[in-house]
Short mmCIF file of C-alpha atoms and ligand atoms in Angstrom, two decimals:
data_model
loop_
_atom_site.label_atom_id
_atom_site.label_comp_id
_atom_site.label_asym_id
_atom_site.label_seq_id
_atom_site.Cartn_x
_atom_site.Cartn_y
_atom_site.Cartn_z
CA MET A 1 -79.34 -2.90 52.16
CA ASN A 2 -80.51 -5.30 54.89
CA THR A 3 -78.71 -8.05 56.69
CA LEU A 4 -80.36 -11.44 56.38
CA SER A 5 -79.92 -14.62 58.38
CA ILE A 6 -81.88 -17.65 57.21
CA THR A 7 -81.56 -21.39 57.10
CA LEU A 8 -81.27 -22.34 53.44
CA ASN A 9 -81.52 -26.02 52.56
CA GLY A 10 -80.34 -26.91 56.04
CA ALA A 11 -77.38 -24.52 56.24
CA SER A 12 -77.14 -21.18 58.02
CA VAL A 13 -76.78 -18.28 55.59
CA ASP A 14 -75.89 -14.70 56.44
CA ALA A 15 -75.96 -12.10 53.68
CA ASN A 16 -76.62 -8.50 52.78
CA VAL A 17 -79.65 -8.06 50.54
CA GLU A 18 -81.31 -5.15 48.80
CA GLU A 19 -84.77 -4.39 50.14
CA ARG A 20 -86.47 -5.44 46.91
CA THR A 21 -84.49 -8.58 46.15
CA SER A 22 -86.84 -11.54 45.93
CA ILE A 23 -85.93 -14.81 47.58
CA ALA A 24 -86.05 -16.41 44.12
CA ASP A 25 -83.40 -14.03 42.82
CA PHE A 26 -81.44 -14.45 46.03
CA VAL A 27 -81.20 -18.24 45.78
CA ARG A 28 -80.61 -18.24 42.00
CA ASP A 29 -78.13 -15.40 41.68
CA GLY A 30 -76.57 -15.46 45.12
CA ARG A 31 -76.45 -19.19 45.80
CA ASN A 32 -76.60 -20.77 42.33
CA LEU A 33 -79.72 -22.72 43.27
CA THR A 34 -81.15 -22.56 39.77
CA GLY A 35 -83.82 -25.19 40.29
CA THR A 36 -86.06 -22.32 41.39
CA HIS A 37 -87.36 -21.09 38.02
CA LEU A 38 -88.68 -17.66 37.12
CA ALA A 39 -91.38 -17.23 34.50
CA CYS A 40 -94.19 -14.72 35.12
CA GLU A 41 -92.39 -12.99 38.02
CA HIS A 42 -95.65 -11.69 39.42
CA GLY A 43 -97.03 -14.53 41.46
CA VAL A 44 -99.20 -16.28 38.91
CA CYS A 45 -97.46 -19.38 37.52
CA GLY A 46 -95.86 -21.19 40.47
CA ALA A 47 -92.56 -21.90 38.66
CA CYS A 48 -90.70 -20.17 41.50
CA THR A 49 -92.28 -22.20 44.31
CA ILE A 50 -90.08 -22.68 47.38
CA LEU A 51 -90.88 -23.74 50.94
CA VAL A 52 -90.75 -21.34 53.86
CA ASP A 53 -91.09 -23.07 57.20
CA GLY A 54 -92.43 -26.05 55.27
CA ALA A 55 -95.17 -24.20 53.35
CA PRO A 56 -95.08 -23.42 49.62
CA VAL A 57 -94.67 -19.74 48.72
CA ARG A 58 -94.06 -17.76 45.51
CA GLY A 59 -90.37 -17.00 45.50
CA CYS A 60 -90.73 -14.21 42.92
CA ILE A 61 -92.99 -12.03 45.07
CA THR A 62 -91.45 -12.81 48.47
CA PHE A 63 -88.76 -10.38 49.53
CA ALA A 64 -85.67 -12.13 50.89
CA ALA A 65 -85.41 -9.49 53.61
CA ALA A 66 -88.83 -10.54 54.90
CA LEU A 67 -87.58 -14.03 55.68
CA GLU A 68 -85.24 -13.20 58.53
CA GLY A 69 -84.89 -16.23 60.79
CA ARG A 70 -87.00 -18.48 58.60
CA ASP A 71 -86.31 -21.94 57.20
CA VAL A 72 -86.14 -21.82 53.39
CA LYS A 73 -85.99 -24.88 51.17
CA THR A 74 -85.58 -25.04 47.41
CA ILE A 75 -86.03 -28.04 45.16
CA GLU A 76 -82.34 -28.85 45.62
CA ALA A 77 -83.02 -29.79 49.25
CA PHE A 78 -85.08 -32.78 48.17
CA ALA A 79 -82.54 -34.84 46.24
CA ASP A 80 -82.63 -37.57 48.91
CA ASP A 81 -86.16 -37.06 50.17
CA PRO A 82 -88.03 -40.42 50.00
CA LEU A 83 -91.39 -38.89 49.15
CA MET A 84 -89.87 -36.63 46.50
CA GLU A 85 -88.18 -39.66 44.95
CA ILE A 86 -91.59 -41.29 44.57
CA ILE A 87 -93.00 -38.09 43.07
CA ARG A 88 -90.10 -37.71 40.61
CA GLU A 89 -90.47 -41.32 39.45
CA SER A 90 -94.22 -40.89 39.08
CA PHE A 91 -93.79 -37.75 36.94
CA SER A 92 -91.47 -39.74 34.73
CA ALA A 93 -93.77 -42.79 34.56
CA ALA A 94 -96.95 -40.79 33.90
CA HIS A 95 -95.35 -38.33 31.42
CA GLY A 96 -95.88 -35.37 33.74
CA LEU A 97 -93.36 -33.12 31.99
CA GLN A 98 -92.02 -32.04 28.63
CA CYS A 99 -89.60 -29.10 28.77
CA GLY A 100 -89.45 -29.31 32.56
CA PHE A 101 -89.57 -25.58 33.20
CA CYS A 102 -92.59 -25.79 35.49
CA THR A 103 -91.48 -29.08 37.03
CA PRO A 104 -89.59 -27.95 40.17
CA GLY A 105 -92.62 -25.93 41.25
CA MET A 106 -94.94 -28.79 40.34
CA LEU A 107 -92.87 -31.26 42.38
CA LEU A 108 -92.78 -29.07 45.48
CA THR A 109 -96.50 -28.37 45.23
CA ALA A 110 -97.27 -32.05 44.61
CA ARG A 111 -95.30 -33.01 47.71
CA ASP A 112 -97.26 -30.49 49.77
CA ILE A 113 -100.58 -31.77 48.36
CA ILE A 114 -99.69 -35.38 49.19
CA LEU A 115 -98.51 -34.47 52.69
CA ARG A 116 -101.84 -32.74 53.32
CA ASP A 117 -103.70 -35.78 51.90
CA ARG A 118 -105.32 -33.61 49.23
CA ALA A 119 -104.58 -35.91 46.29
CA ARG A 120 -107.53 -38.22 46.70
CA SER A 121 -109.08 -37.70 43.25
CA PRO A 122 -108.15 -36.10 39.92
CA GLU A 123 -110.62 -33.31 40.64
CA GLU A 124 -109.04 -32.56 43.99
CA ILE A 125 -105.54 -32.63 42.50
CA ARG A 126 -106.57 -30.20 39.74
CA GLN A 127 -107.95 -27.82 42.32
CA GLU A 128 -104.86 -28.05 44.53
CA LEU A 129 -102.53 -27.65 41.54
CA SER A 130 -104.42 -24.70 40.10
CA GLY A 131 -101.69 -22.28 41.15
CA ASN A 132 -99.09 -24.02 39.01
CA ILE A 133 -99.15 -23.37 35.29
CA CYS A 134 -97.59 -25.58 32.62
CA ARG A 135 -97.17 -24.21 29.13
CA CYS A 136 -96.44 -27.41 27.27
CA THR A 137 -97.44 -30.73 28.77
CA GLY A 138 -101.11 -30.22 29.35
CA TYR A 139 -102.37 -31.26 32.72
CA ALA A 140 -103.57 -34.83 32.20
CA GLY A 141 -100.09 -36.30 32.69
CA ILE A 142 -99.31 -34.05 35.64
CA VAL A 143 -102.54 -34.92 37.44
CA ALA A 144 -101.99 -38.62 36.73
CA ALA A 145 -98.44 -38.32 38.08
CA VAL A 146 -99.58 -36.75 41.34
CA GLN A 147 -102.30 -39.35 41.75
CA LEU A 148 -99.81 -42.14 41.07
CA ALA A 149 -97.32 -40.65 43.52
CA ALA A 150 -99.97 -40.38 46.24
CA GLU A 151 -100.95 -44.02 45.73
CA ARG A 152 -97.32 -45.17 45.73
CA ALA A 153 -96.56 -43.10 48.84
CA ARG A 154 -99.53 -44.62 50.65
CA ARG A 155 -98.46 -48.16 49.70
CA ALA A 156 -94.83 -47.52 50.62
CA GLY A 157 -95.74 -45.85 53.89
CA ALA A 158 -93.32 -43.14 52.77
CA PRO A 159 -92.32 -40.76 55.55
CA GLN A 160 -94.76 -37.88 55.25
S1 FES B 1 -92.35 -16.80 38.51
FE1 FES B 1 -93.21 -16.65 40.49
S2 FES B 1 -95.29 -17.17 40.27
FE2 FES B 1 -94.48 -17.15 38.23
S1 FES B 2 -93.33 -29.12 31.13
FE1 FES B 2 -92.87 -27.31 30.00
S2 FES B 2 -93.85 -25.74 31.14
FE2 FES B 2 -94.50 -27.55 32.09
#
């Protein structure tokens, strides 16, 4: 058992964690932050994407104990985020989801892509999104949604 102190969605969290507890299990089971989804559980599909110090990571293969002192954000932290609001609306408008299981990871990755200005063409978006797998929608709607969100964010001068 390890002690862990992190900032989770803006709040300080102190906890005891088993050495092999992933941060995805920690936030889901320990904190009821169930927007972080688990599918493959070996780092392939991106459903478990979270941000650590602002960068996307695979929550299923990142040990919670390795994140001592770090800033961790799950999808729940972005309810009022202006850029995420644009992305959510664009996923809805462009039919970027069906069952929604992959969607939290897609949204967090899309936000990162837009912030890095790597959503300038469908080809670039496909490359940047290649670590996120969707089992039901197909990717045309998802790529269109990210492209639409990037255009809307540019027009709105959304805080990036
Ligand atoms: S559940 Fe983590 S990458 Fe698939
Ligand atoms: S919308 Fe169902 S897995 Fe992507």
